[in-house]
PDB file of C-alpha atoms and ligand atoms in Angstrom:
ATOM      1  CA  MET A   6    -196.646 164.029-132.470  1.00 58.00           C
ATOM      2  CA  ALA A   7    -196.505 164.410-128.627  1.00 65.00           C
ATOM      3  CA  VAL A   8    -195.259 161.095-126.859  1.00 72.00           C
ATOM      4  CA  ASP A   9    -197.463 159.799-124.235  1.00 84.00           C
ATOM      5  CA  ARG A  10    -195.129 158.989-121.224  1.00 89.00           C
ATOM      6  CA  ASP A  11    -197.912 157.718-119.189  1.00 94.00           C
ATOM      7  CA  ALA A  12    -198.924 155.153-121.651  1.00 95.00           C
ATOM      8  CA  PHE A  13    -195.285 154.048-122.229  1.00 96.00           C
ATOM      9  CA  THR A  14    -195.028 153.685-117.958  1.00 97.00           C
ATOM     10  CA  ARG A  15    -198.446 151.559-117.913  1.00 97.00           C
ATOM     11  CA  ALA A  16    -197.461 149.603-120.849  1.00 98.00           C
ATOM     12  CA  GLY A  17    -193.893 148.769-119.424  1.00 98.00           C
ATOM     13  CA  ALA A  18    -195.380 147.955-115.947  1.00 98.00           C
ATOM     14  CA  LEU A  19    -197.952 145.413-117.775  1.00 98.00           C
ATOM     15  CA  LEU A  20    -194.839 143.774-119.657  1.00 98.00           C
ATOM     16  CA  ARG A  21    -192.824 143.722-116.143  1.00 97.00           C
ATOM     17  CA  GLN A  22    -195.794 142.129-114.538  1.00 97.00           C
ATOM     18  CA  ALA A  23    -196.096 139.382-117.108  1.00 97.00           C
ATOM     19  CA  MET A  24    -192.107 138.717-117.165  1.00 95.00           C
ATOM     20  CA  ASP A  25    -192.309 138.635-113.326  1.00 95.00           C
ATOM     21  CA  SER A  26    -195.151 135.761-113.170  1.00 96.00           C
ATOM     22  CA  TRP A  27    -193.515 134.059-116.265  1.00 94.00           C
ATOM     23  CA  SER A  28    -197.153 134.828-117.813  1.00 97.00           C
ATOM     24  CA  PRO A  29    -197.687 134.014-121.588  1.00 98.00           C
ATOM     25  CA  VAL A  30    -196.523 137.197-124.152  1.00 98.00           C
ATOM     26  CA  ALA A  31    -198.079 137.190-127.511  1.00 98.00           C
ATOM     27  CA  VAL A  32    -197.170 139.219-130.347  1.00 98.00           C
ATOM     28  CA  LEU A  33    -198.798 140.183-133.625  1.00 99.00           C
ATOM     29  CA  THR A  34    -196.852 142.338-136.356  1.00 98.00           C
ATOM     30  CA  GLY A  35    -197.680 143.753-139.586  1.00 98.00           C
ATOM     31  CA  ALA A  36    -196.176 145.464-142.392  1.00 96.00           C
ATOM     32  CA  GLY A  37    -195.231 148.661-140.230  1.00 98.00           C
ATOM     33  CA  ILE A  38    -192.736 146.855-138.292  1.00 98.00           C
ATOM     34  CA  SER A  39    -190.436 146.367-141.389  1.00 98.00           C
ATOM     35  CA  ALA A  40    -191.231 150.135-142.717  1.00 97.00           C
ATOM     36  CA  GLU A  41    -188.193 151.425-140.983  1.00 98.00           C
ATOM     37  CA  SER A  42    -186.231 148.558-142.710  1.00 97.00           C
ATOM     38  CA  GLY A  43    -187.214 150.227-146.053  1.00 95.00           C
ATOM     39  CA  VAL A  44    -189.859 147.525-147.110  1.00 93.00           C
ATOM     40  CA  PRO A  45    -193.113 149.633-147.904  1.00 88.00           C
ATOM     41  CA  THR A  46    -196.260 148.704-146.275  1.00 90.00           C
ATOM     42  CA  PHE A  47    -199.338 147.532-148.240  1.00 84.00           C
ATOM     43  CA  ARG A  48    -201.392 150.235-147.415  1.00 83.00           C
ATOM     44  CA  GLY A  49    -199.244 153.165-147.239  1.00 77.00           C
ATOM     45  CA  PRO A  50    -198.269 155.605-149.587  1.00 74.00           C
ATOM     46  CA  ASP A  51    -195.493 153.196-151.476  1.00 75.00           C
ATOM     47  CA  GLY A  52    -197.809 150.358-151.344  1.00 73.00           C
ATOM     48  CA  LEU A  53    -198.611 150.632-155.114  1.00 80.00           C
ATOM     49  CA  TRP A  54    -196.407 148.583-157.683  1.00 83.00           C
ATOM     50  CA  CYS A  55    -196.654 149.890-161.557  1.00 81.00           C
ATOM     51  CA  GLY A  56    -200.295 150.976-160.475  1.00 84.00           C
ATOM     52  CA  PHE A  57    -201.300 147.776-158.955  1.00 86.00           C
ATOM     53  CA  ARG A  58    -202.809 147.517-155.359  1.00 87.00           C
ATOM     54  CA  PRO A  59    -201.635 144.328-153.464  1.00 84.00           C
ATOM     55  CA  GLU A  60    -205.369 143.151-153.728  1.00 85.00           C
ATOM     56  CA  GLU A  61    -205.154 143.060-157.504  1.00 89.00           C
ATOM     57  CA  LEU A  62    -201.676 140.720-157.381  1.00 91.00           C
ATOM     58  CA  ALA A  63    -202.038 138.908-154.293  1.00 92.00           C
ATOM     59  CA  THR A  64    -204.920 136.666-155.362  1.00 95.00           C
ATOM     60  CA  PRO A  65    -205.509 133.282-157.370  1.00 97.00           C
ATOM     61  CA  ALA A  66    -207.517 135.026-159.603  1.00 96.00           C
ATOM     62  CA  ALA A  67    -204.474 137.352-160.429  1.00 96.00           C
ATOM     63  CA  PHE A  68    -201.958 134.724-160.662  1.00 97.00           C
ATOM     64  CA  ALA A  69    -204.215 132.459-163.007  1.00 97.00           C
ATOM     65  CA  ARG A  70    -204.340 135.042-165.308  1.00 96.00           C
ATOM     66  CA  HIS A  71    -201.137 136.829-165.230  1.00 96.00           C
ATOM     67  CA  PRO A  72    -198.806 134.710-163.554  1.00 97.00           C
ATOM     68  CA  GLU A  73    -195.607 136.473-165.012  1.00 96.00           C
ATOM     69  CA  ARG A  74    -196.877 139.823-163.525  1.00 95.00           C
ATOM     70  CA  VAL A  75    -197.638 138.401-160.147  1.00 96.00           C
ATOM     71  CA  TRP A  76    -193.986 136.725-160.108  1.00 97.00           C
ATOM     72  CA  GLU A  77    -192.504 139.994-161.324  1.00 96.00           C
ATOM     73  CA  TRP A  78    -193.921 141.854-158.053  1.00 94.00           C
ATOM     74  CA  TYR A  79    -192.615 139.079-155.841  1.00 95.00           C
ATOM     75  CA  HIS A  80    -189.226 139.295-157.232  1.00 96.00           C
ATOM     76  CA  TRP A  81    -189.046 142.979-156.925  1.00 93.00           C
ATOM     77  CA  ARG A  82    -190.310 142.740-153.126  1.00 93.00           C
ATOM     78  CA  ARG A  83    -187.936 139.820-152.527  1.00 96.00           C
ATOM     79  CA  ARG A  84    -184.861 141.861-153.935  1.00 95.00           C
ATOM     80  CA  LEU A  85    -186.120 144.762-151.645  1.00 94.00           C
ATOM     81  CA  VAL A  86    -186.360 142.477-148.741  1.00 95.00           C
ATOM     82  CA  LEU A  87    -182.979 140.866-149.360  1.00 96.00           C
ATOM     83  CA  ALA A  88    -181.407 144.104-149.509  1.00 96.00           C
ATOM     84  CA  ALA A  89    -182.913 145.138-146.001  1.00 98.00           C
ATOM     85  CA  MET A  90    -181.740 144.589-142.640  1.00 98.00           C
ATOM     86  CA  PRO A  91    -183.977 144.394-139.358  1.00 98.00           C
ATOM     87  CA  ASN A  92    -184.422 147.309-137.334  1.00 98.00           C
ATOM     88  CA  ALA A  93    -184.508 148.264-133.874  1.00 98.00           C
ATOM     89  CA  GLY A  94    -188.178 147.097-133.597  1.00 98.00           C
ATOM     90  CA  HIS A  95    -187.334 143.371-134.768  1.00 98.00           C
ATOM     91  CA  ARG A  96    -184.359 143.225-132.516  1.00 98.00           C
ATOM     92  CA  ALA A  97    -186.267 144.539-129.418  1.00 98.00           C
ATOM     93  CA  LEU A  98    -188.707 141.528-129.943  1.00 98.00           C
ATOM     94  CA  ALA A  99    -185.845 138.972-130.318  1.00 98.00           C
ATOM     95  CA  ALA A 100    -184.458 140.440-127.207  1.00 98.00           C
ATOM     96  CA  LEU A 101    -188.166 139.982-125.494  1.00 98.00           C
ATOM     97  CA  GLU A 102    -188.134 136.434-126.590  1.00 98.00           C
ATOM     98  CA  ALA A 103    -184.699 135.758-125.190  1.00 97.00           C
ATOM     99  CA  VAL A 104    -186.066 136.763-121.685  1.00 95.00           C
ATOM    100  CA  ALA A 105    -189.761 135.267-121.917  1.00 95.00           C
ATOM    101  CA  GLY A 106    -188.514 131.994-123.439  1.00 91.00           C
ATOM    102  CA  ASP A 107    -191.377 129.511-123.557  1.00 93.00           C
ATOM    103  CA  ALA A 108    -193.878 131.781-122.537  1.00 93.00           C
ATOM    104  CA  PHE A 109    -193.487 133.872-125.925  1.00 98.00           C
ATOM    105  CA  THR A 110    -195.011 133.678-129.355  1.00 98.00           C
ATOM    106  CA  LEU A 111    -194.380 136.187-132.177  1.00 98.00           C
ATOM    107  CA  VAL A 112    -197.299 135.888-134.824  1.00 98.00           C
ATOM    108  CA  THR A 113    -196.573 137.778-137.988  1.00 98.00           C
ATOM    109  CA  GLN A 114    -198.372 138.533-141.024  1.00 98.00           C
ATOM    110  CA  ASN A 115    -195.196 139.547-142.818  1.00 97.00           C
ATOM    111  CA  VAL A 116    -193.473 137.410-145.512  1.00 97.00           C
ATOM    112  CA  ASP A 117    -190.380 139.221-145.278  1.00 97.00           C
ATOM    113  CA  GLY A 118    -188.057 137.028-143.220  1.00 97.00           C
ATOM    114  CA  LEU A 119    -186.787 139.854-141.109  1.00 98.00           C
ATOM    115  CA  HIS A 120    -188.015 138.636-137.789  1.00 98.00           C
ATOM    116  CA  ARG A 121    -185.831 135.430-138.313  1.00 97.00           C
ATOM    117  CA  LEU A 122    -183.034 137.371-139.375  1.00 98.00           C
ATOM    118  CA  ALA A 123    -183.219 139.500-136.359  1.00 98.00           C
ATOM    119  CA  GLY A 124    -183.121 136.236-134.139  1.00 98.00           C
ATOM    120  CA  SER A 125    -186.959 135.535-133.360  1.00 98.00           C
ATOM    121  CA  ARG A 126    -187.469 131.807-133.250  1.00 97.00           C
ATOM    122  CA  ARG A 127    -190.717 131.340-131.560  1.00 98.00           C
ATOM    123  CA  LEU A 128    -192.175 132.731-134.556  1.00 98.00           C
ATOM    124  CA  VAL A 129    -195.615 131.877-136.437  1.00 98.00           C
ATOM    125  CA  GLU A 130    -195.436 133.378-140.126  1.00 97.00           C
ATOM    126  CA  LEU A 131    -199.239 133.380-140.811  1.00 97.00           C
ATOM    127  CA  HIS A 132    -198.856 134.502-144.450  1.00 96.00           C
ATOM    128  CA  GLY A 133    -195.794 132.152-145.620  1.00 97.00           C
ATOM    129  CA  THR A 134    -192.456 133.592-147.014  1.00 96.00           C
ATOM    130  CA  LEU A 135    -191.627 135.339-150.091  1.00 95.00           C
ATOM    131  CA  LEU A 136    -188.173 133.579-149.907  1.00 96.00           C
ATOM    132  CA  GLU A 137    -189.782 130.328-151.320  1.00 97.00           C
ATOM    133  CA  ALA A 138    -191.643 129.158-154.137  1.00 98.00           C
ATOM    134  CA  ARG A 139    -194.189 126.180-154.043  1.00 98.00           C
ATOM    135  CA  CYS A 140    -195.103 123.797-157.110  1.00 98.00           C
ATOM    136  CA  THR A 141    -198.643 124.354-158.099  1.00 98.00           C
ATOM    137  CA  ARG A 142    -198.944 120.596-159.138  1.00 98.00           C
ATOM    138  CA  CYS A 143    -196.989 118.637-156.312  1.00 98.00           C
ATOM    139  CA  GLY A 144    -196.640 121.045-153.434  1.00 97.00           C
ATOM    140  CA  ARG A 145    -192.800 120.860-153.196  1.00 98.00           C
ATOM    141  CA  VAL A 146    -191.298 123.884-151.449  1.00 97.00           C
ATOM    142  CA  GLU A 147    -188.013 125.492-152.765  1.00 97.00           C
ATOM    143  CA  PRO A 148    -186.010 128.262-151.695  1.00 97.00           C
ATOM    144  CA  LEU A 149    -185.843 130.827-154.432  1.00 96.00           C
ATOM    145  CA  PRO A 150    -182.109 131.889-155.277  1.00 94.00           C
ATOM    146  CA  PRO A 151    -181.568 135.631-154.933  1.00 92.00           C
ATOM    147  CA  GLU A 152    -181.365 136.103-158.896  1.00 93.00           C
ATOM    148  CA  ALA A 153    -184.506 134.276-159.611  1.00 95.00           C
ATOM    149  CA  THR A 154    -186.751 135.901-162.414  1.00 96.00           C
ATOM    150  CA  GLY A 155    -189.602 134.970-164.481  1.00 97.00           C
ATOM    151  CA  ILE A 156    -191.913 131.985-163.459  1.00 97.00           C
ATOM    152  CA  PRO A 157    -189.954 129.435-161.586  1.00 97.00           C
ATOM    153  CA  ARG A 158    -190.402 125.689-162.343  1.00 97.00           C
ATOM    154  CA  CYS A 159    -190.643 122.876-159.914  1.00 97.00           C
ATOM    155  CA  PRO A 160    -187.294 120.844-159.859  1.00 96.00           C
ATOM    156  CA  ALA A 161    -189.197 117.684-159.073  1.00 96.00           C
ATOM    157  CA  CYS A 162    -192.068 117.810-161.762  1.00 97.00           C
ATOM    158  CA  GLY A 163    -191.532 120.657-163.993  1.00 97.00           C
ATOM    159  CA  ALA A 164    -194.985 122.297-163.131  1.00 98.00           C
ATOM    160  CA  MET A 165    -195.052 126.211-162.643  1.00 98.00           C
ATOM    161  CA  ALA A 166    -194.452 127.158-159.077  1.00 98.00           C
ATOM    162  CA  ARG A 167    -195.941 130.095-157.046  1.00 98.00           C
ATOM    163  CA  PRO A 168    -194.677 131.916-154.408  1.00 98.00           C
ATOM    164  CA  ASN A 169    -195.049 130.289-151.012  1.00 98.00           C
ATOM    165  CA  VAL A 170    -197.400 132.893-149.452  1.00 97.00           C
ATOM    166  CA  VAL A 171    -201.160 133.267-148.458  1.00 97.00           C
ATOM    167  CA  TRP A 172    -203.113 135.001-150.724  1.00 96.00           C
ATOM    168  CA  PHE A 173    -206.601 136.892-150.295  1.00 92.00           C
ATOM    169  CA  GLY A 174    -209.218 134.368-150.264  1.00 92.00           C
ATOM    170  CA  GLU A 175    -207.113 131.475-149.462  1.00 96.00           C
ATOM    171  CA  SER A 176    -207.008 129.926-146.071  1.00 95.00           C
ATOM    172  CA  LEU A 177    -204.030 129.937-143.677  1.00 96.00           C
ATOM    173  CA  PRO A 178    -201.961 126.992-142.942  1.00 95.00           C
ATOM    174  CA  ALA A 179    -203.986 124.918-140.457  1.00 96.00           C
ATOM    175  CA  ASP A 180    -200.942 124.311-137.941  1.00 97.00           C
ATOM    176  CA  ALA A 181    -199.801 128.075-138.116  1.00 97.00           C
ATOM    177  CA  TRP A 182    -203.245 129.264-137.565  1.00 98.00           C
ATOM    178  CA  ALA A 183    -203.963 126.900-134.765  1.00 98.00           C
ATOM    179  CA  ARG A 184    -200.630 128.036-132.888  1.00 98.00           C
ATOM    180  CA  ALA A 185    -201.539 131.838-133.454  1.00 98.00           C
ATOM    181  CA  GLN A 186    -205.016 131.275-131.876  1.00 98.00           C
ATOM    182  CA  ARG A 187    -203.555 129.361-128.940  1.00 98.00           C
ATOM    183  CA  ALA A 188    -201.131 132.199-128.247  1.00 98.00           C
ATOM    184  CA  ALA A 189    -203.821 134.958-128.521  1.00 98.00           C
ATOM    185  CA  GLU A 190    -206.184 132.864-126.132  1.00 98.00           C
ATOM    186  CA  THR A 191    -203.677 132.129-123.379  1.00 98.00           C
ATOM    187  CA  ALA A 192    -201.704 135.668-123.431  1.00 98.00           C
ATOM    188  CA  SER A 193    -201.892 137.571-120.506  1.00 98.00           C
ATOM    189  CA  VAL A 194    -200.385 140.831-122.586  1.00 98.00           C
ATOM    190  CA  PHE A 195    -200.902 140.799-126.447  1.00 98.00           C
ATOM    191  CA  LEU A 196    -198.797 143.396-128.216  1.00 98.00           C
ATOM    192  CA  VAL A 197    -199.915 144.510-131.731  1.00 98.00           C
ATOM    193  CA  ILE A 198    -197.528 146.325-133.714  1.00 98.00           C
ATOM    194  CA  GLY A 199    -197.662 147.824-137.096  1.00 98.00           C
ATOM    195  CA  THR A 200    -200.922 146.334-138.565  1.00 98.00           C
ATOM    196  CA  SER A 201    -203.644 148.263-139.995  1.00 97.00           C
ATOM    197  CA  ALA A 202    -205.845 145.435-138.160  1.00 97.00           C
ATOM    198  CA  VAL A 203    -208.291 145.197-141.560  1.00 95.00           C
ATOM    199  CA  VAL A 204    -207.333 142.010-143.069  1.00 93.00           C
ATOM    200  CA  TYR A 205    -208.982 138.826-141.420  1.00 95.00           C
ATOM    201  CA  PRO A 206    -208.543 136.298-139.982  1.00 96.00           C
ATOM    202  CA  ALA A 207    -205.117 137.729-138.489  1.00 97.00           C
ATOM    203  CA  ALA A 208    -206.893 140.928-137.229  1.00 98.00           C
ATOM    204  CA  GLY A 209    -209.371 138.633-135.421  1.00 98.00           C
ATOM    205  CA  LEU A 210    -206.403 137.511-132.967  1.00 98.00           C
ATOM    206  CA  ILE A 211    -206.501 140.889-131.478  1.00 98.00           C
ATOM    207  CA  GLU A 212    -210.255 140.265-130.838  1.00 98.00           C
ATOM    208  CA  ILE A 213    -209.549 137.009-129.591  1.00 98.00           C
ATOM    209  CA  ALA A 214    -206.927 137.994-127.110  1.00 98.00           C
ATOM    210  CA  ALA A 215    -208.907 140.924-125.827  1.00 98.00           C
ATOM    211  CA  ALA A 216    -211.856 138.602-125.117  1.00 98.00           C
ATOM    212  CA  SER A 217    -209.802 135.951-123.646  1.00 98.00           C
ATOM    213  CA  GLY A 218    -208.560 138.685-121.174  1.00 98.00           C
ATOM    214  CA  ALA A 219    -205.428 139.641-122.200  1.00 98.00           C
ATOM    215  CA  ARG A 220    -204.041 143.426-121.753  1.00 98.00           C
ATOM    216  CA  VAL A 221    -203.586 144.585-125.264  1.00 98.00           C
ATOM    217  CA  ILE A 222    -200.786 147.169-126.176  1.00 98.00           C
ATOM    218  CA  GLU A 223    -200.742 148.719-129.535  1.00 98.00           C
ATOM    219  CA  VAL A 224    -197.583 150.261-131.255  1.00 98.00           C
ATOM    220  CA  ASN A 225    -198.847 152.223-134.522  1.00 98.00           C
ATOM    221  CA  PRO A 226    -198.320 155.998-135.286  1.00 97.00           C
ATOM    222  CA  GLU A 227    -201.977 155.600-136.699  1.00 97.00           C
ATOM    223  CA  GLU A 228    -205.249 154.913-135.122  1.00 97.00           C
ATOM    224  CA  THR A 229    -206.650 151.427-136.380  1.00 98.00           C
ATOM    225  CA  PRO A 230    -210.286 150.051-136.483  1.00 98.00           C
ATOM    226  CA  LEU A 231    -209.236 147.881-133.454  1.00 98.00           C
ATOM    227  CA  SER A 232    -207.405 150.637-131.340  1.00 97.00           C
ATOM    228  CA  GLY A 233    -210.329 150.498-128.784  1.00 98.00           C
ATOM    229  CA  LEU A 234    -209.579 147.194-127.614  1.00 98.00           C
ATOM    230  CA  ALA A 235    -205.946 148.559-126.400  1.00 98.00           C
ATOM    231  CA  ASP A 236    -205.382 149.164-122.628  1.00 97.00           C
ATOM    232  CA  CYS A 237    -202.251 150.901-123.929  1.00 97.00           C
ATOM    233  CA  VAL A 238    -201.620 152.849-127.276  1.00 97.00           C
ATOM    234  CA  LEU A 239    -198.404 153.865-128.020  1.00 98.00           C
ATOM    235  CA  ARG A 240    -198.408 156.176-130.965  1.00 97.00           C
ATOM    236  CA  GLU A 241    -194.912 156.057-132.170  1.00 97.00           C
ATOM    237  CA  ARG A 242    -192.925 154.010-134.933  1.00 98.00           C
ATOM    238  CA  ALA A 243    -191.888 150.394-133.830  1.00 98.00           C
ATOM    239  CA  GLY A 244    -188.274 151.182-133.966  1.00 98.00           C
ATOM    240  CA  VAL A 245    -188.492 153.881-131.280  1.00 98.00           C
ATOM    241  CA  ALA A 246    -191.251 152.473-129.123  1.00 98.00           C
ATOM    242  CA  LEU A 247    -190.279 148.992-128.947  1.00 98.00           C
ATOM    243  CA  PRO A 248    -186.907 149.704-127.279  1.00 98.00           C
ATOM    244  CA  ALA A 249    -188.435 152.448-125.088  1.00 97.00           C
ATOM    245  CA  LEU A 250    -191.023 149.894-124.028  1.00 98.00           C
ATOM    246  CA  LEU A 251    -188.327 147.282-123.105  1.00 98.00           C
ATOM    247  CA  ARG A 252    -186.384 149.789-121.251  1.00 97.00           C
ATOM    248  CA  GLU A 253    -189.358 150.980-119.274  1.00 97.00           C
ATOM    249  CA  ALA A 254    -189.926 147.330-118.362  1.00 97.00           C
ATOM    250  CA  GLY A 255    -186.322 146.840-117.222  1.00 96.00           C
ATOM    251  CA  ILE A 256    -185.616 144.213-120.223  1.00 95.00           C
ATOM    252  CA  LEU A 257    -183.276 146.325-121.940  1.00 92.00           C
ATOM    253  CA  ASP A 258    -180.654 148.736-120.148  1.00 88.00           C
ATOM    254  CA  ALA A 259    -181.689 152.499-119.918  1.00 79.00           C
TER     255      ALA A 259
HETATM  256  P1  LIG B 373    -200.911 147.708-143.962  1.00 95.25           P
HETATM  257  O1  LIG B 373    -200.031 148.172-144.947  1.00 95.25           O
HETATM  258  O2  LIG B 373    -202.457 147.336-143.986  1.00 95.25           O
HETATM  259  O3  LIG B 373    -200.730 148.406-142.523  1.00 95.25           O
HETATM  260  C1  LIG B 373    -199.478 148.848-142.165  1.00 95.25           C
HETATM  261  C2  LIG B 373    -199.534 149.573-140.656  1.00 95.25           C
HETATM  262  O4  LIG B 373    -198.312 149.850-140.271  1.00 95.25           O
HETATM  263  C3  LIG B 373    -200.437 150.956-140.647  1.00 95.25           C
HETATM  264  O5  LIG B 373    -201.328 150.787-139.767  1.00 95.25           O
HETATM  265  C4  LIG B 373    -199.511 151.884-140.415  1.00 95.25           C
HETATM  266  O6  LIG B 373    -200.071 153.041-139.832  1.00 95.25           O
HETATM  267  C5  LIG B 373    -198.537 151.181-139.719  1.00 95.25           C
HETATM  268  N1  LIG B 373    -197.020 151.561-139.674  1.00 95.25           N
HETATM  269  C6  LIG B 373    -196.381 152.367-140.521  1.00 95.25           C
HETATM  270  N2  LIG B 373    -195.149 152.633-140.114  1.00 95.25           N
HETATM  271  C7  LIG B 373    -194.901 152.092-138.965  1.00 95.25           C
HETATM  272  C8  LIG B 373    -193.960 152.115-137.973  1.00 95.25           C
HETATM  273  N3  LIG B 373    -192.543 152.456-138.445  1.00 95.25           N
HETATM  274  N4  LIG B 373    -193.939 151.292-137.005  1.00 95.25           N
HETATM  275  C9  LIG B 373    -195.392 150.887-136.474  1.00 95.25           C
HETATM  276  N5  LIG B 373    -196.401 150.819-137.382  1.00 95.25           N
HETATM  277  C10 LIG B 373    -196.171 151.622-138.358  1.00 95.25           C
HETATM  278  O7  LIG B 373    -200.076 146.024-143.521  1.00 95.25           O
HETATM  279  P2  LIG B 373    -200.732 144.710-142.819  1.00 95.25           P
HETATM  280  O8  LIG B 373    -201.545 145.242-141.581  1.00 95.25           O
HETATM  281  O9  LIG B 373    -199.628 144.161-142.460  1.00 95.25           O
HETATM  282  O10 LIG B 373    -201.678 140.011-146.632  1.00 95.25           O
HETATM  283  O11 LIG B 373    -201.423 144.072-143.923  1.00 95.25           O
HETATM  284  C11 LIG B 373    -202.025 142.917-143.354  1.00 95.25           C
HETATM  285  C12 LIG B 373    -201.945 142.025-144.658  1.00 95.25           C
HETATM  286  O12 LIG B 373    -202.688 142.842-145.853  1.00 95.25           O
HETATM  287  C13 LIG B 373    -200.642 141.776-145.207  1.00 95.25           C
HETATM  288  O13 LIG B 373    -200.141 140.486-144.564  1.00 95.25           O
HETATM  289  C14 LIG B 373    -200.821 141.209-146.470  1.00 95.25           C
HETATM  290  C15 LIG B 373    -201.782 142.517-146.863  1.00 95.25           C
HETATM  291  O14 LIG B 373    -202.200 142.569-148.178  1.00 95.25           O
HETATM  292  C16 LIG B 373    -201.458 139.152-147.697  1.00 95.25           C
HETATM  293  O15 LIG B 373    -200.628 139.313-148.514  1.00 95.25           O
HETATM  294  C17 LIG B 373    -202.086 138.071-147.357  1.00 95.25           C
END
């Protein structure tokens, strides 16, 4: 794939401009940013688990019918994530936050905790985290020990716990969505990284940002249904594109 140098130059200039004027910068990430850490994406070739698609496991109906199977999938993914390290893409976003400060929001659809591990703090985890369990009766949230197996029980009331994530067909946590929406509405630059942009309402943030006047930069080796909204498209892996973009913007040393 030929690298479009001109797109990097234009994207770098947009980011530099936003930094110089302390204008808000927002970022939306998806599973693609963690691909280079060895975490499989949902819709990529490694997205199947024991022949099941995520849409057959990450739903309230799947959990009601086969809680042990759904938990087994989450335990597998959690073990995978616990063995993974943030990559150059995660670290570049933490570096961007360190420079942009209060004018920065990172919204992620990922439940793997790798942004936090990389040092990101102005973070909205839209789909929750697979490192915690939530009681199906009293709602108590507990961290999951690394060695957890089977169906965890609530330490307070003894009821069955579920992964503390958002499933297909469920609403996003209202406070997380409000923060994400505000970030999209006010951003002068909106970076979209490693998402197939097909799962709503998260993908709608790209449309909100573009309609509110943000300049949109997409980082993804593949085209997405919302690529047309982007002012600059960087067809490159996040771990390569993000450090290069930050160098272009003068945020990281060349
Ligand atoms: P997907 O698996 O749908 O899409 C991953 C995207 O990352 C694709 O567009 C790839 O082209 C891109 N990609 C792959 N490797 C990359 C790399 N190294 N750098 C940059 N991009 C890369 O994942 P999401 O869009 O995150 O929801 O999926 C959205 C939601 O659907 C998830 O949060 C999850 C899922 O089912 C729930 O569980 C509610």
